Short mmCIF file of C-alpha atoms in Angstrom, two decimals:
data_model
loop_
_atom_site.label_atom_id
_atom_site.label_comp_id
_atom_site.label_asym_id
_atom_site.label_seq_id
_atom_site.Cartn_x
_atom_site.Cartn_y
_atom_site.Cartn_z
CA MET A 1 0.08 0.13 -0.05
CA ASN A 2 1.27 3.59 -0.78
CA GLY A 3 -1.78 5.62 0.03
CA GLY A 4 -2.49 8.97 0.62
CA LEU A 5 -5.66 11.11 1.61
CA LEU A 6 -6.32 14.96 1.85
CA VAL A 7 -8.91 15.54 4.81
CA ALA A 8 -10.47 19.02 4.14
CA GLY A 9 -13.02 21.10 6.20
CA THR A 10 -15.97 23.25 5.04
CA THR A 11 -14.53 25.70 7.71
CA SER A 12 -12.06 25.87 10.47
CA ASP A 13 -12.97 23.77 13.07
CA ALA A 14 -14.83 21.41 11.15
CA GLY A 15 -13.09 18.42 12.56
CA LYS A 16 -10.09 18.05 10.21
CA SER A 17 -7.81 17.36 12.77
CA VAL A 18 -9.56 14.88 15.03
CA VAL A 19 -10.83 13.08 12.22
CA THR A 20 -7.00 13.01 10.61
CA ALA A 21 -5.71 11.59 14.10
CA GLY A 22 -9.20 9.06 14.06
CA ILE A 23 -8.42 7.68 10.43
CA CYS A 24 -4.39 7.47 11.73
CA ARG A 25 -5.61 5.37 14.61
CA TRP A 26 -8.03 3.01 12.55
CA LEU A 27 -5.28 2.66 9.90
CA VAL A 28 -2.67 1.69 12.48
CA ARG A 29 -4.89 -0.90 14.40
CA GLN A 30 -5.05 -2.32 10.75
CA GLY A 31 -1.64 -3.15 10.65
CA VAL A 32 -0.73 0.14 8.28
CA LYS A 33 2.55 1.72 8.80
CA VAL A 34 0.76 5.47 8.90
CA ALA A 35 1.98 8.70 9.20
CA PRO A 36 0.00 12.38 9.52
CA PHE A 37 1.06 15.31 7.71
CA LYS A 38 -0.11 19.43 7.81
CA ALA A 39 1.93 21.39 5.08
CA GLN A 40 1.13 24.86 6.86
CA ASN A 41 -0.56 24.91 9.96
CA MET A 42 -1.38 28.12 12.18
CA SER A 43 -1.25 27.22 15.74
CA LEU A 44 0.38 28.99 19.18
CA ASN A 45 -0.17 25.70 20.31
CA SER A 46 3.64 24.34 19.18
CA PHE A 47 5.36 20.89 20.12
CA VAL A 48 9.07 20.09 20.01
CA THR A 49 10.21 16.99 18.28
CA ARG A 50 13.16 14.79 19.54
CA GLU A 51 15.35 16.72 17.29
CA GLY A 52 14.50 20.01 18.79
CA ALA A 53 11.83 21.26 15.83
CA GLU A 54 8.68 23.03 16.57
CA ILE A 55 5.82 21.71 14.92
CA GLY A 56 2.00 22.25 16.11
CA ARG A 57 0.35 20.51 18.59
CA ALA A 58 -2.25 18.35 16.48
CA GLN A 59 0.26 17.16 14.54
CA ALA A 60 2.40 15.81 17.48
CA MET A 61 -0.82 14.08 18.51
CA GLN A 62 -1.73 12.38 15.52
CA ALA A 63 1.37 11.29 15.67
CA GLN A 64 0.72 10.11 18.50
CA ALA A 65 -2.47 8.17 17.19
CA CYS A 66 0.17 6.60 14.40
CA ARG A 67 2.04 5.39 17.39
CA VAL A 68 5.23 7.07 15.87
CA GLU A 69 7.67 9.87 17.03
CA PRO A 70 6.64 13.24 15.36
CA THR A 71 8.90 14.98 13.45
CA ALA A 72 9.45 18.16 11.75
CA LEU A 73 8.17 16.36 8.25
CA MET A 74 4.68 16.28 9.50
CA ASN A 75 4.27 20.12 9.79
CA PRO A 76 7.10 22.07 7.21
CA VAL A 77 5.42 25.39 7.78
CA LEU A 78 4.14 26.45 11.11
CA LEU A 79 2.92 30.05 11.37
CA LYS A 80 2.43 31.54 14.98
CA PRO A 81 0.41 34.79 15.16
CA GLY A 82 1.80 37.79 16.86
CA GLY A 83 -1.12 39.75 16.49
CA GLU A 84 -3.50 40.47 13.47
CA GLN A 85 -1.74 41.49 10.88
CA SER A 86 1.70 39.24 11.46
CA SER A 87 3.36 35.63 12.00
CA GLN A 88 6.53 34.31 12.80
CA VAL A 89 7.27 31.45 10.03
CA VAL A 90 8.98 28.23 11.24
CA LEU A 91 10.36 26.60 8.44
CA LEU A 92 11.07 22.59 8.80
CA GLY A 93 10.88 23.65 12.67
CA ARG A 94 13.15 26.78 12.81
CA PRO A 95 11.94 30.17 12.92
CA VAL A 96 12.61 32.17 9.75
CA GLY A 97 11.44 35.47 10.01
CA GLU A 98 7.93 37.52 10.60
CA LEU A 99 5.91 38.35 7.88
CA SER A 100 2.69 40.23 7.50
CA ALA A 101 -0.27 38.38 6.27
CA ARG A 102 -0.05 39.90 2.88
CA GLY A 103 3.45 39.52 2.66
CA TYR A 104 2.73 36.17 3.17
CA HIS A 105 0.63 35.20 0.88
CA GLY A 106 1.69 37.60 -1.50
CA GLY A 107 4.81 35.25 -2.83
CA ARG A 108 6.40 33.53 -0.08
CA GLN A 109 3.97 30.91 0.33
CA GLN A 110 3.79 29.98 -2.85
CA LYS A 111 7.86 29.80 -2.75
CA LEU A 112 7.52 26.74 -0.29
CA LEU A 113 5.66 24.78 -2.39
CA GLY A 114 8.82 23.09 -3.00
CA THR A 115 9.64 22.23 0.46
CA VAL A 116 6.68 21.07 1.28
CA LEU A 117 5.62 18.52 -1.10
CA ASP A 118 9.24 17.42 -1.02
CA CYS A 119 8.51 16.88 2.54
CA LEU A 120 5.29 14.80 1.54
CA ALA A 121 7.44 12.78 -0.62
CA GLU A 122 10.03 11.65 1.79
CA LEU A 123 6.94 10.48 4.10
CA ARG A 124 4.94 8.77 1.68
CA GLY A 125 8.52 6.93 0.92
CA THR A 126 8.49 5.64 4.35
CA TYR A 127 5.34 5.22 5.47
CA ASP A 128 2.30 2.67 3.49
CA ALA A 129 -0.40 5.67 4.00
CA VAL A 130 0.15 9.47 4.49
CA ILE A 131 -3.17 11.16 5.96
CA CYS A 132 -3.36 14.71 5.29
CA GLU A 133 -5.13 17.57 7.03
CA GLY A 134 -6.09 20.96 5.30
CA ALA A 135 -6.70 24.26 6.97
CA GLY A 136 -9.36 26.28 7.13
CA SER A 137 -11.61 25.81 3.97
CA PRO A 138 -10.34 24.50 0.01
CA ALA A 139 -13.13 27.14 -1.09
CA GLU A 140 -11.33 30.16 -0.30
CA ILE A 141 -11.14 31.63 -3.80
CA ASN A 142 -8.91 34.54 -2.62
CA LEU A 143 -6.15 32.34 -1.20
CA ARG A 144 -6.49 29.51 -4.00
CA ARG A 145 -3.53 30.54 -6.51
CA THR A 146 -1.07 30.28 -3.91
CA ASP A 147 -2.73 27.75 -2.03
CA ILE A 148 -0.05 25.19 -0.64
CA VAL A 149 -2.33 23.21 2.12
CA ASN A 150 -5.63 22.20 0.72
CA MET A 151 -6.44 21.70 -3.27
CA GLY A 152 -2.57 23.11 -3.88
CA ILE A 153 -1.50 19.72 -2.24
CA ALA A 154 -3.70 17.64 -3.04
CA ARG A 155 -3.20 18.68 -6.72
CA ASN A 156 0.48 18.42 -6.84
CA ALA A 157 0.48 15.29 -4.97
CA ARG A 158 -2.55 13.84 -6.57
CA LEU A 159 -4.27 13.30 -3.18
CA PRO A 160 -8.19 12.38 -3.00
CA VAL A 161 -10.15 14.94 -0.83
CA LEU A 162 -12.63 13.92 1.80
CA VAL A 163 -14.43 17.41 3.17
CA VAL A 164 -15.68 16.85 6.83
CA GLY A 165 -18.65 19.27 8.16
CA ASP A 166 -19.87 20.20 11.45
CA ILE A 167 -23.60 19.68 10.93
CA ASP A 168 -23.48 20.92 14.78
CA ARG A 169 -23.30 24.57 13.35
CA GLY A 170 -26.16 24.05 11.05
CA GLY A 171 -25.98 24.47 7.44
CA VAL A 172 -23.70 21.50 6.60
CA PHE A 173 -25.43 20.45 3.07
CA ALA A 174 -25.08 23.78 1.22
CA SER A 175 -21.64 23.86 3.20
CA PHE A 176 -20.58 20.66 1.59
CA PHE A 177 -22.09 21.38 -2.07
CA GLY A 178 -20.63 25.48 -2.11
CA THR A 179 -17.20 23.83 -1.31
CA VAL A 180 -17.33 21.55 -3.95
CA ALA A 181 -19.15 24.30 -7.05
CA LEU A 182 -16.53 26.87 -5.86
CA LEU A 183 -13.66 24.76 -7.03
CA SER A 184 -11.85 24.64 -10.94
CA PRO A 185 -13.07 21.22 -12.92
CA GLU A 186 -9.55 20.42 -11.65
CA ASP A 187 -9.90 20.35 -8.08
CA GLN A 188 -13.52 19.28 -8.24
CA GLU A 189 -11.91 16.10 -10.13
CA LEU A 190 -9.95 15.18 -6.83
CA VAL A 191 -12.75 15.75 -4.14
CA ALA A 192 -14.32 12.17 -3.53
CA GLY A 193 -17.19 12.71 -1.03
CA PHE A 194 -17.74 14.51 2.47
CA LEU A 195 -17.77 13.05 5.74
CA VAL A 196 -20.38 14.93 8.29
CA ASN A 197 -19.28 15.50 11.61
CA LYS A 198 -20.94 16.01 15.17
CA PHE A 199 -24.53 14.82 14.02
CA ARG A 200 -27.74 14.59 17.28
CA GLY A 201 -29.90 12.39 16.98
CA ASP A 202 -31.29 9.43 14.45
CA VAL A 203 -29.70 9.01 11.35
CA SER A 204 -32.40 7.86 9.77
CA LEU A 205 -33.49 11.23 9.26
CA LEU A 206 -30.12 12.61 7.91
CA GLU A 207 -30.31 10.13 5.55
CA PRO A 208 -32.65 11.66 2.57
CA GLY A 209 -30.32 14.75 2.45
CA LEU A 210 -27.50 12.25 2.08
CA ASP A 211 -28.73 10.46 -1.08
CA MET A 212 -29.72 14.38 -2.66
CA LEU A 213 -26.67 15.55 -1.78
CA HIS A 214 -25.15 12.79 -3.79
CA GLY A 215 -27.61 13.19 -6.18
CA LEU A 216 -26.48 17.12 -6.85
CA THR A 217 -22.92 16.46 -6.64
CA GLY A 218 -22.14 12.45 -7.42
CA ARG A 219 -20.65 12.20 -4.12
CA ARG A 220 -21.26 9.74 -1.46
CA THR A 221 -21.22 10.50 2.08
CA TYR A 222 -18.35 8.42 3.78
CA GLY A 223 -19.70 8.40 7.03
CA VAL A 224 -21.65 10.40 10.25
CA LEU A 225 -19.63 10.79 13.32
CA PRO A 226 -21.51 11.50 16.05
CA PHE A 227 -21.22 14.32 18.84
CA GLN A 228 -19.82 12.72 21.56
CA HIS A 229 -18.54 15.06 24.29
CA GLY A 230 -14.10 15.19 25.06
CA LEU A 231 -13.09 14.19 22.16
CA GLY A 232 -11.03 17.44 21.06
CA ILE A 233 -7.34 16.59 20.80
CA ASP A 234 -4.87 19.08 21.35
CA GLU A 235 -6.23 22.95 19.82
CA GLU A 236 -4.51 24.80 16.95
CA ASP A 237 -5.54 27.90 18.13
CA GLY A 238 -4.88 29.72 21.38
CA LEU A 239 -6.77 32.85 19.94
CA ARG A 240 -10.46 31.09 20.28
CA VAL A 241 -10.53 29.70 23.57
CA SER A 242 -13.35 30.18 25.52
CA LEU A 243 -12.72 32.35 28.85
CA ARG A 244 -16.14 30.80 30.56
CA GLY A 245 -15.48 27.28 30.04
CA ALA A 246 -13.26 24.30 30.48
CA VAL A 247 -10.40 23.22 28.43
CA ARG A 248 -12.58 20.52 27.32
CA GLU A 249 -16.08 19.35 27.65
CA SER A 250 -15.11 16.89 29.82
CA ASN A 251 -16.63 16.04 33.06
CA VAL A 252 -15.36 16.90 36.61
CA ILE A 253 -14.39 13.60 38.14
CA GLU A 254 -15.54 13.36 42.05
CA PRO A 255 -12.53 14.11 44.10
CA LEU A 256 -10.85 11.72 46.33
CA GLY A 257 -10.65 14.32 49.45
CA GLU A 258 -13.08 15.96 50.68
CA ASP A 259 -12.68 19.27 48.78
CA VAL A 260 -12.03 20.23 44.69
CA LEU A 261 -9.20 21.79 43.76
CA ARG A 262 -10.63 24.93 42.06
CA VAL A 263 -7.54 26.58 39.10
CA ALA A 264 -8.17 29.68 37.32
CA VAL A 265 -6.31 30.48 33.98
CA CYS A 266 -5.48 34.23 32.98
CA ALA A 267 -6.44 34.08 29.61
CA VAL A 268 -3.64 36.40 28.12
CA PRO A 269 -3.42 37.75 24.76
CA LEU A 270 -1.84 35.56 22.32
CA MET A 271 -2.21 32.70 24.89
CA SER A 272 0.25 29.72 23.63
CA ASN A 273 0.35 26.09 25.24
CA PHE A 274 -2.40 26.72 27.01
CA THR A 275 -2.85 22.70 26.66
CA ASP A 276 -0.25 22.25 29.46
CA VAL A 277 -3.36 22.64 31.88
CA ASP A 278 -5.09 19.78 30.20
CA ALA A 279 -3.26 17.47 32.48
CA LEU A 280 -5.47 19.00 35.40
CA THR A 281 -8.12 18.46 34.10
CA ALA A 282 -7.74 14.81 33.82
CA GLU A 283 -7.40 14.59 37.80
CA PRO A 284 -10.41 13.79 39.91
CA GLY A 285 -11.99 16.95 41.46
CA VAL A 286 -9.79 19.10 39.78
CA VAL A 287 -11.64 21.81 37.88
CA VAL A 288 -9.90 24.03 35.54
CA ARG A 289 -11.69 27.57 33.87
CA PHE A 290 -10.10 30.51 31.83
CA VAL A 291 -10.56 33.91 33.76
CA ASP A 292 -10.55 37.41 32.75
CA ARG A 293 -11.84 39.29 35.39
CA PRO A 294 -9.42 39.85 38.88
CA GLU A 295 -12.75 38.82 41.16
CA GLU A 296 -12.40 35.42 39.29
CA LEU A 297 -8.92 34.57 41.09
CA ALA A 298 -10.37 35.18 44.63
CA ASP A 299 -11.85 31.46 44.95
CA ALA A 300 -9.37 29.86 42.93
CA ASP A 301 -6.78 27.65 44.70
CA LEU A 302 -4.02 27.87 42.05
CA VAL A 303 -3.41 30.68 39.51
CA VAL A 304 -1.82 30.02 36.43
CA VAL A 305 0.08 32.45 33.87
CA PRO A 306 0.72 30.99 31.29
CA GLY A 307 2.44 30.85 28.02
CA THR A 308 1.63 34.09 25.49
CA ARG A 309 3.39 34.51 21.69
CA GLY A 310 3.08 38.54 23.53
CA THR A 311 4.77 38.18 26.91
CA VAL A 312 4.60 42.65 26.99
CA ARG A 313 1.39 43.11 25.60
CA ALA A 314 0.02 39.89 28.32
CA LEU A 315 1.45 41.63 30.92
CA GLU A 316 -0.40 45.12 29.75
CA TRP A 317 -3.51 43.57 29.57
CA LEU A 318 -2.80 42.03 33.09
CA HIS A 319 -2.48 45.73 34.27
CA GLU A 320 -5.17 46.82 32.26
CA ARG A 321 -7.85 44.28 33.43
CA GLY A 322 -6.99 44.70 37.15
CA LEU A 323 -5.17 41.02 37.31
CA ALA A 324 -1.84 42.24 37.91
CA ASP A 325 -2.44 43.87 41.24
CA ALA A 326 -4.12 40.47 41.92
CA LEU A 327 -1.46 38.73 41.44
CA ARG A 328 0.81 40.30 43.46
CA ARG A 329 -1.38 40.42 46.45
CA ARG A 330 -2.13 36.54 45.85
CA ALA A 331 2.05 36.57 45.86
CA ALA A 332 2.53 38.42 49.14
CA GLU A 333 -0.68 36.30 50.62
CA HIS A 334 1.14 33.25 49.54
CA ARG A 335 -1.51 31.45 47.86
CA PRO A 336 -0.62 29.60 44.80
CA VAL A 337 0.18 30.93 41.68
CA LEU A 338 2.29 29.17 38.73
CA GLY A 339 3.44 30.90 35.55
CA ILE A 340 5.00 28.91 32.76
CA CYS A 341 7.02 30.07 30.08
CA GLY A 342 5.46 33.72 28.81
CA GLY A 343 3.90 33.53 32.30
CA PHE A 344 6.98 33.13 34.23
CA GLN A 345 9.03 36.14 32.45
CA ILE A 346 5.97 38.50 33.35
CA LEU A 347 6.37 37.26 36.56
CA GLY A 348 9.81 38.38 37.02
CA GLU A 349 11.05 41.84 38.07
CA HIS A 350 11.72 43.10 34.12
CA ILE A 351 12.20 42.24 30.71
CA GLU A 352 14.68 43.64 28.28
CA ASP A 353 12.69 43.35 24.70
CA GLU A 354 14.43 43.98 21.61
CA VAL A 355 12.98 40.71 19.78
CA GLU A 356 9.50 40.26 20.70
CA SER A 357 7.81 43.41 21.16
CA ARG A 358 10.83 45.60 20.46
CA ARG A 359 9.68 48.21 23.86
CA GLY A 360 12.84 47.52 25.42
CA ARG A 361 12.89 47.36 29.36
CA VAL A 362 9.71 46.67 30.82
CA GLU A 363 8.79 46.40 34.61
CA GLY A 364 7.32 42.69 35.55
CA LEU A 365 5.26 42.29 38.30
CA GLY A 366 8.13 41.56 40.52
CA VAL A 367 6.80 38.59 42.18
CA LEU A 368 10.03 36.11 41.11
CA PRO A 369 13.68 37.02 41.87
CA LEU A 370 14.31 36.70 38.20
CA ARG A 371 15.54 39.01 34.83
CA VAL A 372 14.78 38.28 31.41
CA ARG A 373 16.32 39.12 28.25
CA PHE A 374 14.97 38.15 24.60
CA ALA A 375 17.49 36.68 22.67
CA PRO A 376 16.78 36.26 18.79
CA GLU A 377 17.82 32.95 18.54
CA LYS A 378 14.52 30.48 20.04
CA THR A 379 14.89 28.34 22.66
CA LEU A 380 13.76 24.91 21.37
CA ALA A 381 14.76 21.99 23.76
CA ARG A 382 13.47 18.53 25.02
CA PRO A 383 14.93 18.83 29.10
CA GLU A 384 14.28 16.17 31.48
CA GLY A 385 14.92 16.80 35.66
CA GLU A 386 13.75 16.51 38.74
CA ALA A 387 11.57 18.36 41.20
CA LEU A 388 9.41 17.93 44.43
CA GLY A 389 11.77 15.08 44.57
CA GLU A 390 9.65 13.46 41.14
CA ARG A 391 11.39 13.17 37.71
CA VAL A 392 10.33 15.86 35.34
CA GLU A 393 9.90 15.97 31.57
CA GLY A 394 8.73 19.14 29.15
CA TYR A 395 9.65 21.18 26.57
CA GLU A 396 11.06 24.42 25.90
CA ILE A 397 9.71 27.22 23.09
CA HIS A 398 10.94 30.52 23.71
CA HIS A 399 13.34 33.86 23.08
CA GLY A 400 13.23 35.17 26.89
CA VAL A 401 16.46 33.90 28.87
CA ALA A 402 16.15 34.39 32.45
CA GLU A 403 18.56 34.77 34.59
CA VAL A 404 17.38 33.93 38.49
CA THR A 405 18.80 35.92 41.02
CA GLY A 406 17.62 33.88 44.22
CA GLY A 407 14.59 32.03 45.66
CA GLU A 408 14.44 28.01 45.54
CA ALA A 409 15.47 25.77 42.00
CA PHE A 410 12.47 25.08 40.34
CA LEU A 411 13.22 23.05 37.18
CA ASP A 412 14.52 25.71 35.12
CA GLY A 413 13.23 28.33 37.19
CA CYS A 414 12.68 29.08 40.71
CA ARG A 415 10.19 29.32 43.43
CA ALA A 416 9.84 32.05 46.21
CA GLY A 417 6.72 31.08 48.55
CA GLN A 418 3.87 29.93 47.06
CA THR A 419 4.71 31.69 43.47
CA TRP A 420 6.45 29.28 41.54
CA GLY A 421 7.87 29.84 37.71
CA THR A 422 9.17 27.60 34.77
CA HIS A 423 9.78 27.90 31.35
CA TRP A 424 9.19 24.15 30.65
CA HIS A 425 5.83 23.24 29.04
CA GLY A 426 4.37 20.04 29.57
CA SER A 427 5.84 19.60 33.02
CA LEU A 428 2.45 18.34 34.60
CA GLU A 429 2.10 15.83 32.02
CA SER A 430 4.67 13.83 34.45
CA ASP A 431 2.14 12.29 36.77
CA GLY A 432 4.28 12.00 40.21
CA PHE A 433 5.27 15.37 39.65
CA ARG A 434 1.72 16.78 39.02
CA ARG A 435 0.41 14.86 42.10
CA ALA A 436 3.23 16.19 44.32
CA PHE A 437 2.50 19.81 42.94
CA LEU A 438 -1.05 19.56 43.93
CA ARG A 439 -0.94 18.29 47.15
CA GLU A 440 1.86 21.37 47.69
CA VAL A 441 -0.99 23.82 45.90
CA ALA A 442 -3.68 22.13 48.33
CA ALA A 443 -2.12 22.36 51.60
CA ALA A 444 -1.18 25.99 50.97
CA ALA A 445 -4.73 26.68 50.02
CA GLY A 446 -5.98 24.58 52.51
CA ARG A 447 -7.97 22.48 50.86
CA ARG A 448 -8.46 18.82 52.05
CA PHE A 449 -7.95 17.47 48.49
CA VAL A 450 -6.20 14.17 47.61
CA PRO A 451 -4.97 13.72 44.28
CA ALA A 452 -5.78 10.59 42.66
CA PRO A 453 -2.75 7.88 43.24
CA ASP A 454 -3.52 6.23 40.10
CA THR A 455 -4.15 9.10 37.52
CA SER A 456 -1.86 8.52 33.95
CA PHE A 457 -2.35 10.98 31.64
CA ALA A 458 -0.10 8.81 28.62
CA ALA A 459 -2.89 6.58 29.09
CA LEU A 460 -5.57 8.65 29.38
CA ARG A 461 -4.53 10.22 25.93
CA GLU A 462 -4.22 7.14 24.42
CA GLU A 463 -7.52 6.01 25.50
CA GLN A 464 -8.75 9.24 23.69
CA LEU A 465 -7.36 8.04 20.53
CA ASP A 466 -9.05 4.74 20.83
CA ARG A 467 -12.09 6.40 21.47
CA LEU A 468 -11.23 8.58 17.69
CA GLY A 469 -10.81 5.39 16.18
CA ASP A 470 -13.32 3.58 17.51
CA LEU A 471 -15.55 6.73 15.87
CA ILE A 472 -14.06 6.04 12.45
CA GLU A 473 -14.65 2.28 12.85
CA GLN A 474 -17.73 2.26 14.09
CA HIS A 475 -19.31 4.78 11.88
CA ALA A 476 -17.69 5.49 8.44
CA ASP A 477 -17.78 3.11 5.80
CA THR A 478 -14.26 1.99 6.14
CA ASP A 479 -14.23 -0.42 3.15
CA ALA A 480 -14.71 2.64 0.67
CA LEU A 481 -12.47 4.67 2.71
CA TRP A 482 -9.60 2.11 2.52
CA ARG A 483 -10.03 2.05 -1.47
CA LEU A 484 -10.36 5.79 -1.12
CA ILE A 485 -6.70 6.13 0.43
CA GLU A 486 -5.04 3.44 -1.70
CA SER A 487 -6.73 3.81 -4.62
CA GLY A 488 -7.27 7.84 -5.13
CA ALA A 489 -10.69 9.45 -5.79
CA PRO A 490 -12.81 7.92 -8.35
CA GLN A 491 -12.89 8.05 -11.86
CA GLY A 492 -15.56 10.14 -13.64
CA LEU A 493 -16.92 12.71 -11.00
CA PRO A 494 -19.00 15.36 -12.37
CA PHE A 495 -18.41 18.72 -12.47
CA ILE A 496 -20.70 21.45 -10.47
CA PRO A 497 -21.10 24.49 -11.56
CA PRO A 498 -19.94 27.34 -11.71
CA GLY A 499 -16.38 26.20 -10.49
CA ALA A 500 -13.84 29.20 -9.58
CA PRO A 501 -13.78 32.32 -10.97
CA ALA A 502 -11.55 32.95 -13.35
#
């Protein structure tokens, strides 16, 4: 087998990442050697591979679904927004500069097509199948000329395309039809059919519509996936976090002790790697919520200041919202605060930034004894160490270099009273360390909270990926999907007018 597939979507957040991961896990359970691929990803949630390359976290999780080690080949282009108008461009795992949206789509993007195709070809030469994920919608006609992630990659690599639609949003039939009808004849030849995502109710009521869609487009529907809570893998975009909800749609498990533990995450601008707190939501009795008002810190047992792509901007936001003073009061009262990466830098004495914001010297919150200087080179690492008597693993992605001048050592950072700071993302995924840290937090907060002795975050992730594989196996036409991956799009698919504009 030397197959491939592009999972496209009618919109952003249609479920492409989840479906891609589910297909990957289903295939690997059939004995297929499979890899994920996303030519270009825009995300503030990233990961560091073993070779020290930065890629999107969604592709790292999809690699886990494939039971393979993630590499830069799986996400050759990563865009990390620095605001509404510009992004840092990460090529093959390394930052190569900042570009405006106009500058990127105006010429730079198309020049990367050769690199993207080379990476895909290398993966296809190594694996039995490569499941590719698109971005946004393939029918973004204003961007088609320079597209390297949707039909641009499908056309060049002759990949069949499966279009995913989120029926929970409504309008899925119009979205499916319109997506195909806005593509050129050459692109339409590769669109094999559709997959309905997040369906609630009786599928028999949907079937007449699917039959009509087949009649209108000549393309079949490869499955109807039911709506299920808690199926999201690591999110791509930190710009769209709900301030009021939990990190995931998972239910809070009953605590082992008498109390729950309440965690408030400051929803700073350009929040990156907010997935750091996912491991906390896996603990029975831990309640996590995002906050943007100082009064929401009052009943929190732990406040987390997360990473951000705009450290100085996030610091200003904390002042604007009154959260800066609330954090200072917490630190003075010895109530637990944890700063991670950019959040760690914010808690220090001052920041020298001529790289990210170019604002020069900016005073921090002054609750941790450290000074930060932004370096042009980005630190990308997979450190291991020990804290609270437990082994810890993490990953680092930052320009800021911290000079710790006091306090107690804590990973690569420091601790002062009940204020903790580190550059290490992912440290809370180390089960023993997470339990030890939560015991410290509970004691400081006066909560009779007891961490579960057997929660394994890695095992829970595996269970989640297996649920995604089950979803494909049970609710998609896997025989037809197999033929599509192995043999490509069916021949003779009809053209649906009007097609792409000239």
